[in-house]
Coordinates of C-alpha atoms in Angstrom, one line a residue:
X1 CA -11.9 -2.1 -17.5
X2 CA -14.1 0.6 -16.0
X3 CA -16.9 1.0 -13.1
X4 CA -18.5 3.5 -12.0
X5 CA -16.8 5.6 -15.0
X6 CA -13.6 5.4 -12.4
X7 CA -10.4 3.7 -15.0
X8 CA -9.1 0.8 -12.8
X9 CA -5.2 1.0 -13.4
X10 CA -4.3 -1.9 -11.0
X11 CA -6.6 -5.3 -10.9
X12 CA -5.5 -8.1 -8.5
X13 CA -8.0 -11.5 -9.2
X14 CA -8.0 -14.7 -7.1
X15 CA -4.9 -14.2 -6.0
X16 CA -3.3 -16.9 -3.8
X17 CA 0.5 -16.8 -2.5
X18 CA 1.6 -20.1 -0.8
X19 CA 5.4 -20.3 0.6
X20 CA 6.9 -23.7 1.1
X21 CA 6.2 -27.0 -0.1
X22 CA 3.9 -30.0 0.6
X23 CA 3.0 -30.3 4.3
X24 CA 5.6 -27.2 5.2
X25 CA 3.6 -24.9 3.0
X26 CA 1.7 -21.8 4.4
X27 CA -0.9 -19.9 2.5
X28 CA 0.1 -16.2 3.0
X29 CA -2.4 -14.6 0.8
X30 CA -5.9 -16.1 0.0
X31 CA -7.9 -15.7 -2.8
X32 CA -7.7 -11.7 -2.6
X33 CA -9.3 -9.8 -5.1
X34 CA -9.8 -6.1 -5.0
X35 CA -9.2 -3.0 -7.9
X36 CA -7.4 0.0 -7.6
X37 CA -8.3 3.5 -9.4
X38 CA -6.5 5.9 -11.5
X39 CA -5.1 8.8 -9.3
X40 CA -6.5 7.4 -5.9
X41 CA -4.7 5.8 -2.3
X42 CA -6.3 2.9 -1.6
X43 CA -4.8 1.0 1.6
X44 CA -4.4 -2.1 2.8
X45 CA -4.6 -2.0 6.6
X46 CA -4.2 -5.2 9.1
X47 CA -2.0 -6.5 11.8
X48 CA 1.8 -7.9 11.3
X49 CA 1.8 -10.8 9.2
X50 CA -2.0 -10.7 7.9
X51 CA -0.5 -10.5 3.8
X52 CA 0.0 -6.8 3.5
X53 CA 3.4 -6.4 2.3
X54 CA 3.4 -10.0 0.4
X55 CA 0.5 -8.7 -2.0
X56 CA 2.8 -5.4 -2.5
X57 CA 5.4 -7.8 -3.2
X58 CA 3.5 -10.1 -5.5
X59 CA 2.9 -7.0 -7.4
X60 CA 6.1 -5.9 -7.9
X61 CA 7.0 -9.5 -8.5
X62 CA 9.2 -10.0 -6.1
X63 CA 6.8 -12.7 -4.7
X64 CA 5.2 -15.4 -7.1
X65 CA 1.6 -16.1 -7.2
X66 CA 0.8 -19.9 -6.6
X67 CA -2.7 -18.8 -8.2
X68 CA -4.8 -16.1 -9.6
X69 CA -3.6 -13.1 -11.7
X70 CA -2.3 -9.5 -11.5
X71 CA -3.1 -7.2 -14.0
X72 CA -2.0 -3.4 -14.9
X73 CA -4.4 -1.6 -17.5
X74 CA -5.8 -4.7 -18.5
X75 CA -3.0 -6.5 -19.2
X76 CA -1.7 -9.7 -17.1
X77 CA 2.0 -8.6 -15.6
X78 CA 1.8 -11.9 -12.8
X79 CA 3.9 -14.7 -14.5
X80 CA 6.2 -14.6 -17.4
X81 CA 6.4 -11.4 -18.9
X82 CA 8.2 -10.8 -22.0
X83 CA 12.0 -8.4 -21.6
X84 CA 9.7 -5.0 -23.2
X85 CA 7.0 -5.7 -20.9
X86 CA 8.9 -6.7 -17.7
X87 CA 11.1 -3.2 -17.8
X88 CA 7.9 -1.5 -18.8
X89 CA 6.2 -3.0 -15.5
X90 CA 9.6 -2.4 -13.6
X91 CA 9.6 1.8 -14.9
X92 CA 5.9 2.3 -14.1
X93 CA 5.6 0.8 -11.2
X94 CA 7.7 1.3 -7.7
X95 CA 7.9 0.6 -4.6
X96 CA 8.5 2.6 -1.1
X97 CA 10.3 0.1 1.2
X98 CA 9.3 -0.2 4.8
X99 CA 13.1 0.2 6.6
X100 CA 14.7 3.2 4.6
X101 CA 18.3 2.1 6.0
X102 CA 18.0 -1.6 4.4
X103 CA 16.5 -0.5 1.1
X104 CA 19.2 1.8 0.3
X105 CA 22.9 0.5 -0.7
X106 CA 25.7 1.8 2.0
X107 CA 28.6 2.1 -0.5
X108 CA 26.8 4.3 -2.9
X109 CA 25.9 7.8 -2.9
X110 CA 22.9 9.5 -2.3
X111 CA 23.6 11.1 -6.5
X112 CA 24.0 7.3 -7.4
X113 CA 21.2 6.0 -5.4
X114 CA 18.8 8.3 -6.9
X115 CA 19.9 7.9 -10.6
X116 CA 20.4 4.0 -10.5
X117 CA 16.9 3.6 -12.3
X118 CA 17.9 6.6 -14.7
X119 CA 21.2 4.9 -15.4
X120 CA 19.2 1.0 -15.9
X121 CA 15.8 2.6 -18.2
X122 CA 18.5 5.5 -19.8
X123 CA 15.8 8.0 -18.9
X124 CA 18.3 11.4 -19.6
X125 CA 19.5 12.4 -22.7
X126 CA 22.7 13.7 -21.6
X127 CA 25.1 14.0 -18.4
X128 CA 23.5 17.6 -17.8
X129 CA 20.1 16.6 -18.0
X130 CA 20.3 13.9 -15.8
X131 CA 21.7 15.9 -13.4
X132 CA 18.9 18.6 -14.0
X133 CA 16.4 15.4 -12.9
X134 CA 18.2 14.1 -10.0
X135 CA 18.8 18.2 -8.7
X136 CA 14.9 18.9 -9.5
X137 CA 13.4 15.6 -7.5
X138 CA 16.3 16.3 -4.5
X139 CA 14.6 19.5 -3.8
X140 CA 11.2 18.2 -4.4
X141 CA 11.5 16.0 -1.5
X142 CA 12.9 18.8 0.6
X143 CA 16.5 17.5 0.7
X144 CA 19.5 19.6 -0.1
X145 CA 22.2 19.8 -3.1
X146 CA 25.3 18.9 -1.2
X147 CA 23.5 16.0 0.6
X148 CA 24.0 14.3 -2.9
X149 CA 27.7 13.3 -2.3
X150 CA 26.8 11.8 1.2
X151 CA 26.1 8.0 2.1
X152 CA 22.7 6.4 3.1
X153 CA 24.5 6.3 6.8
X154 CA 25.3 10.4 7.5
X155 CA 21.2 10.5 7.4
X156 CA 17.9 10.6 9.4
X157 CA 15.5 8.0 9.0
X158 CA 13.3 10.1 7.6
X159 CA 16.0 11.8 5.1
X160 CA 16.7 8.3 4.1
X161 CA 13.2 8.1 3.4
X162 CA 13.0 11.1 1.0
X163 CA 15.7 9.6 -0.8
X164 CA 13.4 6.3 -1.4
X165 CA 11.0 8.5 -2.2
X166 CA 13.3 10.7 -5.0
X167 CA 14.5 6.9 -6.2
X168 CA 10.9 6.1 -7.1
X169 CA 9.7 9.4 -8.2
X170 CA 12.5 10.3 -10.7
X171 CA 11.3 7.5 -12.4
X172 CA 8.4 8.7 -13.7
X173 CA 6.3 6.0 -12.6
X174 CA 2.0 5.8 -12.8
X175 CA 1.8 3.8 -9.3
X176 CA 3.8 3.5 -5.9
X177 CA 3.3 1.0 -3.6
X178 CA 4.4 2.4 -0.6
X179 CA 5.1 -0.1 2.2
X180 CA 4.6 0.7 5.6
X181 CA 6.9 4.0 4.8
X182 CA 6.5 6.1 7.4
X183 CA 6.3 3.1 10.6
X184 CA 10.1 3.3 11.0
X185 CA 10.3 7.0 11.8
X186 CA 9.3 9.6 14.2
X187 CA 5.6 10.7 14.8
X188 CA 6.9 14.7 13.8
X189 CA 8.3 13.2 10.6
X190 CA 5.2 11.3 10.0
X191 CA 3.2 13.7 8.9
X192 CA 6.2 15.7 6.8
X193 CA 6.3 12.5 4.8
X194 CA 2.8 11.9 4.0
X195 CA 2.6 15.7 3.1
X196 CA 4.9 14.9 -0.1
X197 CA 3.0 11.9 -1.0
X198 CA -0.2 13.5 -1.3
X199 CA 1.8 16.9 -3.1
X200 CA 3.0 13.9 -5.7
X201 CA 0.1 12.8 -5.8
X202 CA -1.8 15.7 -6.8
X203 CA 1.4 17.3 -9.1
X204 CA 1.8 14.3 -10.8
X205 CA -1.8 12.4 -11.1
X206 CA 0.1 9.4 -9.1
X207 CA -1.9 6.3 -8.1
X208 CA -0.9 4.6 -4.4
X209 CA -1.6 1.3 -2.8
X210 CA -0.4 2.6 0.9
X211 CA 0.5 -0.7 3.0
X212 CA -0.4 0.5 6.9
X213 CA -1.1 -1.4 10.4
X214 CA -2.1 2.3 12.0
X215 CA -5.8 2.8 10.8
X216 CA -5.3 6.8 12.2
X217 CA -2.6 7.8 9.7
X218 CA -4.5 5.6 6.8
X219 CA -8.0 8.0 6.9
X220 CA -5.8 10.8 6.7
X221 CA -4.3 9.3 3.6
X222 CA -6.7 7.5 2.1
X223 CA -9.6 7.1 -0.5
X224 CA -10.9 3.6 -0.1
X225 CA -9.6 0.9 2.9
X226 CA -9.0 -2.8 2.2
X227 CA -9.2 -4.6 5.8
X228 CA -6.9 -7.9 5.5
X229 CA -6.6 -10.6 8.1
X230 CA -4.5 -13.6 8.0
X231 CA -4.6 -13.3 3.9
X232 CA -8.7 -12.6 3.8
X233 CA -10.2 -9.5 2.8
X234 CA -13.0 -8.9 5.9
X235 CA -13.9 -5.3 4.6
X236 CA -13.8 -3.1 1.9
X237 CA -15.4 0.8 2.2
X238 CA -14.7 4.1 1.3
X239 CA -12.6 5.7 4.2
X240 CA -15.2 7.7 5.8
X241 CA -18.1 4.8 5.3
X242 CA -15.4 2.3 7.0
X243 CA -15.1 4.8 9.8
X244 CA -18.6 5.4 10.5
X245 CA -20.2 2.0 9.8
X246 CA -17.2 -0.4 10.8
X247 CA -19.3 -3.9 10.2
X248 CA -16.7 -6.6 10.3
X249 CA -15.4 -7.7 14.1
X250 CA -12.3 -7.3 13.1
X251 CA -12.5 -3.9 11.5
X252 CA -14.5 -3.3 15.0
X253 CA -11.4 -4.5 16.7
X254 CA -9.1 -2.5 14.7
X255 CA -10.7 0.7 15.0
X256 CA -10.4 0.2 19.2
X257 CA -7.2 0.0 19.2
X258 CA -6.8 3.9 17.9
X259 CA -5.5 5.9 20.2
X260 CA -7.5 8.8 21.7
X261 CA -6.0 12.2 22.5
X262 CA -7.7 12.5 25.8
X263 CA -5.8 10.7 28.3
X264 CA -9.3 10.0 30.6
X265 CA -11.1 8.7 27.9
X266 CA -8.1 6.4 26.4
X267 CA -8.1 4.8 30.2
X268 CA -11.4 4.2 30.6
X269 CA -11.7 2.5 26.7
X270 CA -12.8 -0.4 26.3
X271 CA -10.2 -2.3 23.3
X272 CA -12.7 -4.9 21.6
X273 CA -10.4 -8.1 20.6
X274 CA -11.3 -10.2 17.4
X275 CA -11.5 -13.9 18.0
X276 CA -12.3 -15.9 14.5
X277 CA -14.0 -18.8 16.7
X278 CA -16.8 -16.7 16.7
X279 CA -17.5 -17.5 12.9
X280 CA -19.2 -20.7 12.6
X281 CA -18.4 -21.6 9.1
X282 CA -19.0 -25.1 9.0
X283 CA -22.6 -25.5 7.2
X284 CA -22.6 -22.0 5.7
X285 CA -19.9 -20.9 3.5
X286 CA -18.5 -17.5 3.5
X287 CA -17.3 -14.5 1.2
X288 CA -17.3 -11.7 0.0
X289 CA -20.3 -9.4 -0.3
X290 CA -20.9 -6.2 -1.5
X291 CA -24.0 -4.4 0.7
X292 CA -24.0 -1.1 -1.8
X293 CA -22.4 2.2 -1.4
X294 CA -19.3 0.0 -2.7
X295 CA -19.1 -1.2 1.1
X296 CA -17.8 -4.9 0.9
X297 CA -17.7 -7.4 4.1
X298 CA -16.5 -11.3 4.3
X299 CA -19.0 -13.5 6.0
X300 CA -21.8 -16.1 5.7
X301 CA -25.1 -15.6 4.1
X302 CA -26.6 -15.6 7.7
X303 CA -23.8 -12.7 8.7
X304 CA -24.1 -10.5 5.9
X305 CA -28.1 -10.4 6.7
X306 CA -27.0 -8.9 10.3
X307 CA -24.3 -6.7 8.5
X308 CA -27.3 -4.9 6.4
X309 CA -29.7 -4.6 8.7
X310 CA -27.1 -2.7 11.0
X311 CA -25.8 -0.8 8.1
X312 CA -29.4 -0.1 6.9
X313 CA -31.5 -0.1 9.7
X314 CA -32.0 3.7 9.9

């Protein structure tokens, strides 16, 4: 599975996730289909509760697919997967969590925490060299060797993040879905964590899909953008074409919502707010388009006219 000579490690494909039954049954994700390339960040940006962290979950499994398919290098992992494949899937693929305090167990240590996937895959040959891994990725993520006897609870939020981040990492994983990982900590931490992402990245040829609702962190961050709203894709660009040529309403009304350094300007701003009644979409049916320059936007056939011309018109 390549385009554009790019090797697409994760493919998602009609993917629908429904929770509850019969007439209490609510569609979180909606047909969604998008790829994901070796070695880049592509994020998936939209507001609380638009299907963000339930595709990240769907590909980890966590979450079922009612429809559709996942796949990883070409082969299916949604579904029943056989025991080799399923811990093969588990090892190569992990997952940041959102809230560093829940995602790490109280009772154990920060040594135990970080070598529970060693411990599960038997990744170390002996007791020396699996201290040797769980030493090297400590100081990787800029924590210290006597933090290792310590509890999730004697920590920062954003040293409990490091340690979610050693967890995955010392796992030797391909791709890391990071959800919303840096939203629960402080804006100078921020930027600390995101550093060490993109130094994994880089060291170790890693491939992210970074979950975000903050569309300033994600163009510092990221190589492509994936707008989602209420389980839709509206938009998919490359960063710096989403930032320049914003077609969709909603991307529009995302992008106002940044905040601007300038206290005079950020007063007198203007915040454009999305309202889907402005779609009619009862003759004409809508979907997903691509313009060119790999730019993608949801809308009618009548809609996607307007979104060239204003793409194109220069």
């Amino acid at each position: 599975m390549e385009q554009n000579n790019k090797e697409v490690v994760l493919s998602i494909q009609n993917l629908d996730v429904v929770f509850g039954k019969g007439k209490k049954a609510f569609k979180a994700v909606d047909n969604v289909s998008f790829d994901i390339y070796k070695g880049e960040t592509l994020s998936l940006v939209g507001e609380s509760g638009s299907g963000k962290t339930t595709i990240g979950r769907a590909i980890v499994r966590i979450n079922p697919c009612s429809a559709g398919a996942i796949y990883y290098k070409g082969k299916k992992i949604s579904g029943k997967l056989s025991r080799k494949d399923d811990r093969e899937v588990i090892r190569k693929i992990q997952m940041i969590f959102q809230d560093p305090a829940a995602s790490l167990n109280e009772r154990a240590t920060i040594e135990y925490i970080i070598s529970e996937g060693l411990y599960n895959f038997h990744l170390y040959k002996d007791e020396k060299d699996r201290m040797a891994k769980i030493e090297k990725v400590t100081k990787d993520v800029g924590l210290l060797p006597e933090h290792l006897t310590r509890y999730p609870h004697e920590f920062s939020g954003g040293q409990r993040q490091r340690v979610g981040l050693a967890r995955s990492i010392v796992m030797e994983p391909e791709f890391i879905i990071a959800d919303e990982p840096i939203s629960a900590l402080d804006v100078s931490i921020r930027a600390q964590v995101l550093n060490l992402l993109k130094k994994f990245q880089v060291e170790k040829g890693l491939t992210y899909l970074f979950i975000a609702h903050d569309l300033s962190i994600v163009r510092f961050i990221s190589d492509r953008i994936v707008v989602i709203y209420k389980g839709r894709i509206m938009e998919i660009a490359e960063t710096e074409e989403l930032f320049n040529h914003p077609l969709h309403p909603y991307t529009k009304s995302l992008m106002s919502a940044i905040p601007v350094p300038d206290p005079q300007i950020e007063k007198e701003k203007k915040l454009f707010i999305y309202d889907p009644k402005m779609h009619d979409y009862s003759v004409e049916k809508p979907e997903l388009v691509d313009l060119g320059n790999g730019h993608m936007v949801f809308g009618s056939p009548s809609e996607i006219e307007k979104y060239k011309e204003i793409r194109f018109k220069n």
